[in-house]
CSV table of C-alpha atoms in Angstrom, one decimal:
chain,number,residue,atom,x,y,z
A,71,UNK,CA,4.2,7.9,-5.8
A,72,UNK,CA,3.0,10.4,-8.3
A,73,UNK,CA,-0.4,11.9,-7.5
A,74,UNK,CA,-3.1,13.5,-9.6
A,75,UNK,CA,-1.5,16.3,-11.7
A,76,UNK,CA,-3.6,19.5,-11.2
A,77,UNK,CA,-2.4,20.8,-14.6
A,78,UNK,CA,-4.6,18.1,-16.2
A,79,UNK,CA,-7.8,19.5,-14.7
A,80,UNK,CA,-8.6,21.8,-17.7
A,81,UNK,CA,-7.8,18.9,-20.1
A,82,UNK,CA,-10.0,16.4,-18.2
A,83,UNK,CA,-12.9,18.9,-17.9
A,84,UNK,CA,-12.7,19.5,-21.6
A,85,UNK,CA,-12.5,15.8,-22.4
A,86,UNK,CA,-15.6,15.1,-20.3
A,87,UNK,CA,-17.5,17.9,-22.0
A,88,UNK,CA,-16.4,16.8,-25.4
A,89,UNK,CA,-18.1,13.4,-24.9
A,90,UNK,CA,-21.1,14.8,-23.1
A,91,UNK,CA,-20.4,13.3,-19.7
A,92,UNK,CA,-20.6,14.8,-16.2
A,93,UNK,CA,-18.5,13.1,-13.4
A,94,UNK,CA,-21.2,10.6,-12.6
A,95,UNK,CA,-21.8,9.6,-16.1
A,96,UNK,CA,-18.0,9.4,-16.6
A,97,UNK,CA,-17.8,6.8,-13.8
A,98,UNK,CA,-20.5,4.8,-15.5
A,99,UNK,CA,-18.7,5.2,-18.8
A,100,UNK,CA,-15.5,3.6,-17.7
A,101,UNK,CA,-17.3,0.7,-16.1
A,102,UNK,CA,-19.3,0.0,-19.3
A,103,UNK,CA,-16.2,0.3,-21.4
A,104,UNK,CA,-14.2,-2.0,-19.1
A,105,UNK,CA,-17.0,-4.6,-19.1
A,106,UNK,CA,-17.2,-4.5,-22.9
A,107,UNK,CA,-13.5,-4.8,-23.5
A,108,UNK,CA,-13.1,-7.5,-20.9
A,109,UNK,CA,-15.6,-9.7,-22.7
A,110,UNK,CA,-14.0,-9.5,-26.1
A,111,UNK,CA,-11.9,-12.4,-27.6
A,112,UNK,CA,-8.2,-11.6,-27.5
A,113,UNK,CA,-6.4,-11.7,-30.8
A,114,UNK,CA,-2.8,-13.0,-30.3
A,115,UNK,CA,0.1,-14.5,-32.2
A,116,UNK,CA,0.8,-18.1,-31.2
A,117,UNK,CA,4.5,-19.1,-31.5
A,118,UNK,CA,5.0,-22.8,-31.1
A,119,UNK,CA,8.3,-24.5,-32.1
A,120,UNK,CA,9.2,-21.6,-34.3
A,121,UNK,CA,5.8,-21.6,-36.2
A,122,UNK,CA,3.7,-18.5,-35.8
A,123,UNK,CA,-0.1,-18.4,-36.3
A,124,UNK,CA,-2.9,-16.0,-35.4
A,125,UNK,CA,-5.6,-17.2,-33.0
A,126,UNK,CA,-8.3,-15.7,-30.8
A,127,UNK,CA,-8.4,-16.6,-27.1
A,128,UNK,CA,-12.0,-17.0,-26.0
A,129,UNK,CA,-11.9,-17.8,-22.3
A,130,UNK,CA,-10.5,-20.0,-19.6
A,131,UNK,CA,-12.8,-22.8,-18.4
A,132,UNK,CA,-11.9,-25.2,-15.6
A,133,UNK,CA,-8.1,-25.0,-16.3
A,134,UNK,CA,-8.5,-25.2,-20.0
A,135,UNK,CA,-7.7,-22.4,-22.5
A,136,UNK,CA,-10.4,-22.1,-25.2
A,137,UNK,CA,-9.4,-20.5,-28.5
A,138,UNK,CA,-10.2,-20.6,-32.2
A,139,UNK,CA,-8.0,-20.0,-35.2
A,140,UNK,CA,-8.4,-16.7,-37.0
A,141,UNK,CA,-10.7,-17.1,-40.0
A,142,UNK,CA,-11.7,-20.7,-39.1
A,143,UNK,CA,-14.9,-21.9,-37.5
A,144,UNK,CA,-15.1,-24.0,-34.4
A,145,UNK,CA,-13.3,-23.9,-31.1
A,146,UNK,CA,-10.4,-25.8,-29.6
A,147,UNK,CA,-9.0,-26.0,-26.1
A,148,UNK,CA,-5.9,-27.1,-24.2
A,149,UNK,CA,-5.0,-27.5,-20.5
A,150,UNK,CA,-3.1,-24.5,-19.1
A,151,UNK,CA,-0.5,-26.8,-17.5
A,152,UNK,CA,0.5,-28.2,-21.0
A,153,UNK,CA,1.4,-25.0,-22.8
A,154,UNK,CA,5.0,-25.9,-22.8
A,155,UNK,CA,7.1,-23.4,-24.8
A,156,UNK,CA,4.1,-21.7,-26.5
A,157,UNK,CA,4.3,-17.9,-26.4
A,158,UNK,CA,1.3,-15.7,-26.9
A,159,UNK,CA,2.1,-12.2,-28.3
A,160,UNK,CA,-0.3,-9.3,-28.6
A,161,UNK,CA,0.6,-6.7,-31.2
A,162,UNK,CA,1.0,-3.1,-30.0
A,163,UNK,CA,0.9,0.2,-31.9
A,164,UNK,CA,3.6,2.9,-31.8
A,165,UNK,CA,1.1,5.1,-29.9
A,166,UNK,CA,0.7,2.4,-27.2
A,167,UNK,CA,4.4,2.0,-26.9
A,168,UNK,CA,4.8,5.8,-26.5
A,169,UNK,CA,2.1,5.8,-23.8
A,170,UNK,CA,4.0,3.1,-21.9
A,171,UNK,CA,7.2,5.1,-22.2
A,172,UNK,CA,5.7,8.2,-20.5
A,173,UNK,CA,3.4,6.4,-18.0
A,174,UNK,CA,5.4,7.8,-15.0
A,175,UNK,CA,5.7,11.4,-16.5
A,176,UNK,CA,3.6,14.5,-16.2
A,177,UNK,CA,2.6,14.4,-19.9
A,178,UNK,CA,0.9,11.1,-19.5
A,179,UNK,CA,-2.8,11.9,-20.0
A,180,UNK,CA,-6.3,10.4,-20.5
A,181,UNK,CA,-5.8,9.8,-24.2
A,182,UNK,CA,-2.7,7.7,-23.3
A,183,UNK,CA,-4.7,5.9,-20.6
A,184,UNK,CA,-7.4,5.0,-23.2
A,185,UNK,CA,-4.8,3.2,-25.2
A,186,UNK,CA,-3.8,1.2,-22.1
A,187,UNK,CA,-7.5,0.3,-21.5
A,188,UNK,CA,-8.0,-0.9,-25.0
A,189,UNK,CA,-5.0,-3.2,-24.8
A,190,UNK,CA,-5.2,-4.4,-21.2
A,191,UNK,CA,-8.9,-5.1,-20.4
A,192,UNK,CA,-9.2,-8.0,-22.9
A,193,UNK,CA,-6.3,-9.7,-21.2
A,194,UNK,CA,-7.7,-9.5,-17.6
A,195,UNK,CA,-9.6,-12.8,-17.8
A,196,UNK,CA,-6.5,-14.6,-19.3
A,197,UNK,CA,-4.1,-13.8,-16.4
A,198,UNK,CA,-4.2,-17.4,-15.3
A,199,UNK,CA,-2.0,-18.2,-18.3
A,200,UNK,CA,1.5,-18.8,-16.8
A,201,UNK,CA,3.7,-15.7,-17.1
A,202,UNK,CA,6.3,-17.8,-18.9
A,203,UNK,CA,3.9,-18.1,-21.8
A,204,UNK,CA,2.8,-14.4,-22.1
A,205,UNK,CA,3.3,-10.8,-21.0
A,206,UNK,CA,-0.3,-10.2,-20.1
A,207,UNK,CA,0.4,-9.5,-16.4
A,208,UNK,CA,2.8,-6.7,-17.3
A,209,UNK,CA,0.3,-5.1,-19.6
A,210,UNK,CA,-2.5,-5.1,-17.0
A,211,UNK,CA,0.0,-3.9,-14.4
A,212,UNK,CA,0.8,-0.9,-16.7
A,213,UNK,CA,-3.0,-0.1,-16.8
A,214,UNK,CA,-3.1,0.0,-13.0
A,215,UNK,CA,-0.1,2.3,-12.9
A,216,UNK,CA,-1.8,4.6,-15.4
A,217,UNK,CA,-5.1,4.7,-13.5
A,218,UNK,CA,-3.3,5.5,-10.2
A,219,UNK,CA,-1.1,8.2,-11.7
A,220,UNK,CA,-4.2,10.0,-13.2
A,221,UNK,CA,-6.2,9.6,-10.0
A,222,UNK,CA,-8.7,7.2,-11.5
A,223,UNK,CA,-8.8,5.4,-8.1
A,224,UNK,CA,-12.4,3.9,-8.4
A,225,UNK,CA,-11.5,2.2,-11.7
A,226,UNK,CA,-8.2,1.0,-10.3
A,227,UNK,CA,-9.9,-0.4,-7.3
A,228,UNK,CA,-12.5,-2.2,-9.4
A,229,UNK,CA,-9.7,-3.7,-11.6
A,230,UNK,CA,-7.6,-4.8,-8.7
A,231,UNK,CA,-10.7,-6.3,-7.1
A,232,UNK,CA,-11.0,-8.7,-10.1
A,233,UNK,CA,-7.5,-10.1,-9.6
A,234,UNK,CA,-5.9,-12.8,-7.5
A,235,UNK,CA,-3.0,-10.7,-6.2
A,236,UNK,CA,-1.5,-13.7,-4.4
A,237,UNK,CA,-1.0,-15.5,-7.7
A,238,UNK,CA,0.4,-12.5,-9.8
A,239,UNK,CA,3.7,-11.9,-8.0
A,240,UNK,CA,5.5,-9.1,-6.3
A,241,UNK,CA,4.7,-6.5,-9.0
A,242,UNK,CA,1.0,-6.7,-8.4
A,243,UNK,CA,1.5,-6.7,-4.6
A,244,UNK,CA,3.3,-3.4,-5.2
A,245,UNK,CA,0.5,-2.0,-7.4
A,246,UNK,CA,-2.2,-2.9,-4.8
A,247,UNK,CA,-0.2,-1.3,-2.0
A,248,UNK,CA,0.4,1.8,-4.1
A,249,UNK,CA,-3.4,2.0,-4.8
A,250,UNK,CA,-4.2,1.6,-1.1
A,251,UNK,CA,-1.8,4.4,-0.2
A,252,UNK,CA,-3.4,6.6,-2.8
A,253,UNK,CA,-6.8,5.9,-1.3
A,254,UNK,CA,-5.6,6.6,2.2
A,255,UNK,CA,-4.2,9.9,0.9
A,256,UNK,CA,-7.7,10.7,-0.3
A,257,UNK,CA,-9.1,9.7,3.1
A,258,UNK,CA,-10.9,6.7,1.5
A,259,UNK,CA,-9.8,4.3,4.3
A,260,UNK,CA,-12.5,1.7,3.9
A,261,UNK,CA,-11.7,1.3,0.2
A,262,UNK,CA,-8.0,1.1,1.0
A,263,UNK,CA,-8.6,-1.6,3.6
A,264,UNK,CA,-10.5,-3.7,1.0
A,265,UNK,CA,-7.6,-3.5,-1.4
A,266,UNK,CA,-5.1,-4.5,1.3
A,267,UNK,CA,-7.2,-7.5,2.2
A,268,UNK,CA,-6.3,-8.9,-1.2
A,269,UNK,CA,-2.5,-8.7,-0.5
A,270,UNK,CA,-0.9,-11.6,1.3
A,271,UNK,CA,0.8,-9.4,3.8
A,272,UNK,CA,1.9,-12.3,6.0
A,273,UNK,CA,3.8,-13.7,3.0
A,274,UNK,CA,4.6,-10.5,1.2
A,275,UNK,CA,7.7,-10.3,-1.0
A,276,UNK,CA,10.6,-8.6,0.9
A,277,UNK,CA,10.9,-6.1,-2.0
A,278,UNK,CA,7.5,-4.7,-0.9
A,279,UNK,CA,8.0,-4.5,2.8
A,280,UNK,CA,9.1,-0.9,2.8
A,281,UNK,CA,6.0,0.4,1.0
A,282,UNK,CA,3.6,-1.7,3.1
A,283,UNK,CA,5.3,-0.3,6.2
A,284,UNK,CA,4.8,3.2,4.9
A,285,UNK,CA,1.1,2.5,4.4
A,286,UNK,CA,0.8,1.1,7.9
A,287,UNK,CA,2.7,4.1,9.3
A,288,UNK,CA,0.4,6.5,7.4
A,289,UNK,CA,-2.7,4.9,8.9
A,290,UNK,CA,-1.1,5.0,12.4
A,291,UNK,CA,-0.2,8.6,12.1
A,292,UNK,CA,-3.7,9.4,11.0
A,293,UNK,CA,-4.8,7.6,14.2
A,294,UNK,CA,-6.5,4.8,12.3
A,295,UNK,CA,-5.0,2.4,14.8
A,296,UNK,CA,-7.3,-0.6,14.0
A,297,UNK,CA,-6.4,-0.9,10.4
A,298,UNK,CA,-2.7,0.0,11.0
A,299,UNK,CA,-2.5,-2.8,13.7
A,300,UNK,CA,-4.0,-5.3,11.3
A,301,UNK,CA,-1.2,-4.7,8.8
A,302,UNK,CA,1.5,-4.7,11.5
A,303,UNK,CA,0.2,-8.0,12.9
A,304,UNK,CA,0.3,-9.6,9.5
A,305,UNK,CA,3.8,-8.3,8.9
A,306,UNK,CA,4.9,-9.7,12.3
A,307,UNK,CA,3.8,-13.2,11.1
A,308,UNK,CA,5.9,-12.9,7.9
A,309,UNK,CA,8.7,-15.4,8.6
A,310,UNK,CA,11.0,-13.6,6.0
A,311,UNK,CA,11.0,-10.4,8.2
A,312,UNK,CA,13.5,-10.8,11.0
A,313,UNK,CA,12.9,-7.3,12.6
A,314,UNK,CA,10.5,-7.0,15.5
A,315,UNK,CA,9.4,-3.5,14.4
A,316,UNK,CA,6.0,-4.6,13.2
A,317,UNK,CA,5.3,-6.4,16.5
A,318,UNK,CA,6.0,-3.3,18.6
A,319,UNK,CA,4.0,-1.0,16.3
A,320,UNK,CA,1.2,-3.5,16.7
A,321,UNK,CA,1.5,-3.2,20.5
A,322,UNK,CA,1.6,0.6,20.1
A,323,UNK,CA,-1.7,0.5,18.2
A,324,UNK,CA,-3.3,-1.8,20.7
A,325,UNK,CA,-2.3,0.5,23.6
A,326,UNK,CA,-3.8,3.5,21.8
A,327,UNK,CA,-7.0,1.4,21.3
A,328,UNK,CA,-7.2,0.9,25.1
A,329,UNK,CA,-6.0,-2.7,25.0
A,330,UNK,CA,-3.2,-4.4,26.9
A,331,UNK,CA,-3.5,-1.9,29.8
A,332,UNK,CA,-5.0,-4.5,32.2
A,333,UNK,CA,-2.3,-7.1,31.3
A,334,UNK,CA,-0.1,-6.9,34.3
A,335,UNK,CA,2.6,-9.0,32.7
A,336,UNK,CA,2.8,-7.1,29.4
A,337,UNK,CA,5.9,-5.1,30.4
A,338,UNK,CA,7.8,-8.3,31.1
A,339,UNK,CA,6.7,-9.9,27.8
A,340,UNK,CA,7.6,-6.7,25.8
A,341,UNK,CA,10.9,-5.9,27.4
A,342,UNK,CA,13.0,-8.3,25.4
A,343,UNK,CA,15.1,-6.0,23.1
A,344,UNK,CA,18.5,-5.1,24.5
A,345,UNK,CA,20.0,-1.6,24.5
A,346,UNK,CA,21.9,-1.0,21.4
A,347,UNK,CA,19.4,-2.8,19.1
A,348,UNK,CA,18.0,-0.5,16.5
A,349,UNK,CA,14.5,-1.0,17.8
A,350,UNK,CA,15.2,-0.6,21.5
A,351,UNK,CA,13.9,3.0,21.5
A,352,UNK,CA,10.6,1.8,20.0
A,353,UNK,CA,10.3,-0.8,22.7
A,354,UNK,CA,10.8,1.8,25.3
A,355,UNK,CA,8.2,4.1,23.7
A,356,UNK,CA,5.7,1.3,23.9
A,357,UNK,CA,6.6,0.5,27.5
A,358,UNK,CA,6.4,4.2,28.4
A,359,UNK,CA,2.9,4.4,26.9
A,360,UNK,CA,1.9,1.3,28.8
A,361,UNK,CA,3.1,2.7,32.1
A,362,UNK,CA,1.6,6.1,31.5
A,363,UNK,CA,-1.8,4.6,30.8
A,364,UNK,CA,-1.5,2.7,34.0
A,365,UNK,CA,-0.7,5.9,35.9
A,366,UNK,CA,2.8,4.6,36.7
A,367,UNK,CA,4.6,7.9,36.2
A,368,UNK,CA,8.1,7.0,37.4
A,369,UNK,CA,8.2,3.8,35.4
A,370,UNK,CA,6.9,5.7,32.4
A,371,UNK,CA,9.7,8.3,32.8
A,372,UNK,CA,12.4,5.6,33.2
A,373,UNK,CA,11.3,3.7,30.1
A,374,UNK,CA,11.0,6.9,27.9
A,375,UNK,CA,14.4,8.2,29.2
A,376,UNK,CA,16.1,5.0,28.3
A,377,UNK,CA,14.5,5.1,24.8
A,378,UNK,CA,15.8,8.7,24.3
A,379,UNK,CA,19.3,7.7,25.4
A,380,UNK,CA,19.5,5.3,22.5
A,381,UNK,CA,17.4,7.1,19.9
A,382,UNK,CA,18.7,9.2,16.9
A,383,UNK,CA,17.0,12.3,15.4
A,384,UNK,CA,16.1,10.5,12.2
A,385,UNK,CA,14.1,7.7,13.7
A,386,UNK,CA,10.3,7.9,13.4
A,387,UNK,CA,9.7,7.3,17.1
A,388,UNK,CA,12.1,10.0,18.4
A,389,UNK,CA,9.7,13.0,18.3
A,390,UNK,CA,7.1,11.1,20.3
A,391,UNK,CA,9.7,9.9,22.8
A,392,UNK,CA,10.6,13.6,23.3
A,393,UNK,CA,7.0,14.7,23.7
A,394,UNK,CA,6.2,11.9,26.1
A,395,UNK,CA,9.3,12.6,28.1
A,396,UNK,CA,8.1,16.1,28.6
A,397,UNK,CA,4.7,14.8,29.7
A,398,UNK,CA,6.3,12.4,32.1
A,399,UNK,CA,8.4,15.2,33.7
A,400,UNK,CA,5.2,17.3,34.0
A,401,UNK,CA,3.5,14.4,35.8
A,402,UNK,CA,6.1,14.3,38.5
A,403,UNK,CA,6.0,18.1,38.9
A,404,UNK,CA,9.4,18.8,37.2
A,405,UNK,CA,7.8,21.6,35.2
A,406,UNK,CA,11.0,23.5,34.2
A,407,UNK,CA,12.5,20.3,32.6
A,408,UNK,CA,9.1,19.5,31.0
A,409,UNK,CA,8.9,23.0,29.5
A,410,UNK,CA,12.5,22.7,28.1
A,411,UNK,CA,11.8,19.3,26.5
A,412,UNK,CA,8.6,20.6,24.9
A,413,UNK,CA,10.6,23.5,23.5
A,414,UNK,CA,13.2,21.1,22.1
A,415,UNK,CA,10.5,19.0,20.5
A,416,UNK,CA,9.2,22.0,18.7
A,417,UNK,CA,12.7,23.2,17.7
A,418,UNK,CA,14.2,20.0,16.5
A,419,UNK,CA,11.1,18.3,15.0
A,420,UNK,CA,9.0,21.2,13.6
A,421,UNK,CA,7.3,19.2,11.0
A,422,UNK,CA,6.2,16.4,13.4
A,423,UNK,CA,2.7,16.2,14.8
A,424,UNK,CA,4.4,15.9,18.2
A,425,UNK,CA,5.8,19.4,17.7
A,426,UNK,CA,2.3,20.7,17.3
A,427,UNK,CA,1.2,18.8,20.4
A,428,UNK,CA,4.2,20.2,22.3
A,429,UNK,CA,3.4,23.7,21.3
A,430,UNK,CA,-0.2,23.2,22.6
A,431,UNK,CA,1.3,22.2,25.9
A,432,UNK,CA,3.5,25.3,25.9
A,433,UNK,CA,0.6,27.5,25.1
A,434,UNK,CA,-1.4,26.4,28.1
């Protein structure tokens, strides 16, 4: 994901000054502008059986699309489920098309974003029109992309909050997850959680499972175990996902929250993945944490050692397996081996937080 480009800072500061706004007033400005644009009738071309005419879409009421013909008084309506082959087209300028073409590039700026706002906000209240009858969803999706890429996260959050993500398809699931990730990167966890609540994680499209896992992993690595677990639990309920990874990360978060430790049968319920399975090392990490928290040192060492035996260096759980292996050896007074494993954790996984923890142990 592209984050806020620091090279834009002078431009943005100058832009704010040029319109006489400080940062607080700027926030109010975008909200007022969004409200104004969202309430405007939407001028479109209506193509029906080869005939093209200009109309203004007014609003959607109780499943009916209200509109009026350009230049003619009065209002008409039709049920959304009877649009048939009608196609609604919104004309776009060359400048708008250029902005869309560079939306993922560094030279996309606030002036380009303004073009997206002018086009997309009037469409927001018409997103219930089936996508086979218009391209409104794609236009609003582009606005969300532009907002995220320029760091306008409050505005993006406000816009996403107005939408029914479950009805807009995989592309908007992806946008909501990207926004939540950007908010987490800014340590705005509460806002990120509110965004993710709108995503049907338990039914999420398979094309978006990788990025929702990345978000959950980020929360977990930042030790936000509660919110990470909520995502993992929903993923574990998704019938399209065959892997047990989300289930075991959910256990992991629960153990770190002090749960499951008093469940004397947890190890039997959890030990169901056979050696050789890709997630066997993760299972053994979970079991190792469980035993360690129950002060069962030998069982913890056995579980962790089995996990290491089947782990590979590229797997996300391997550095922690190494670190916890060293702790387990230390618990049973095998200090030389413990020291050696701490050193290997630092040497082979220098960018992992577990390397930092291992170095702290070595420094004691």
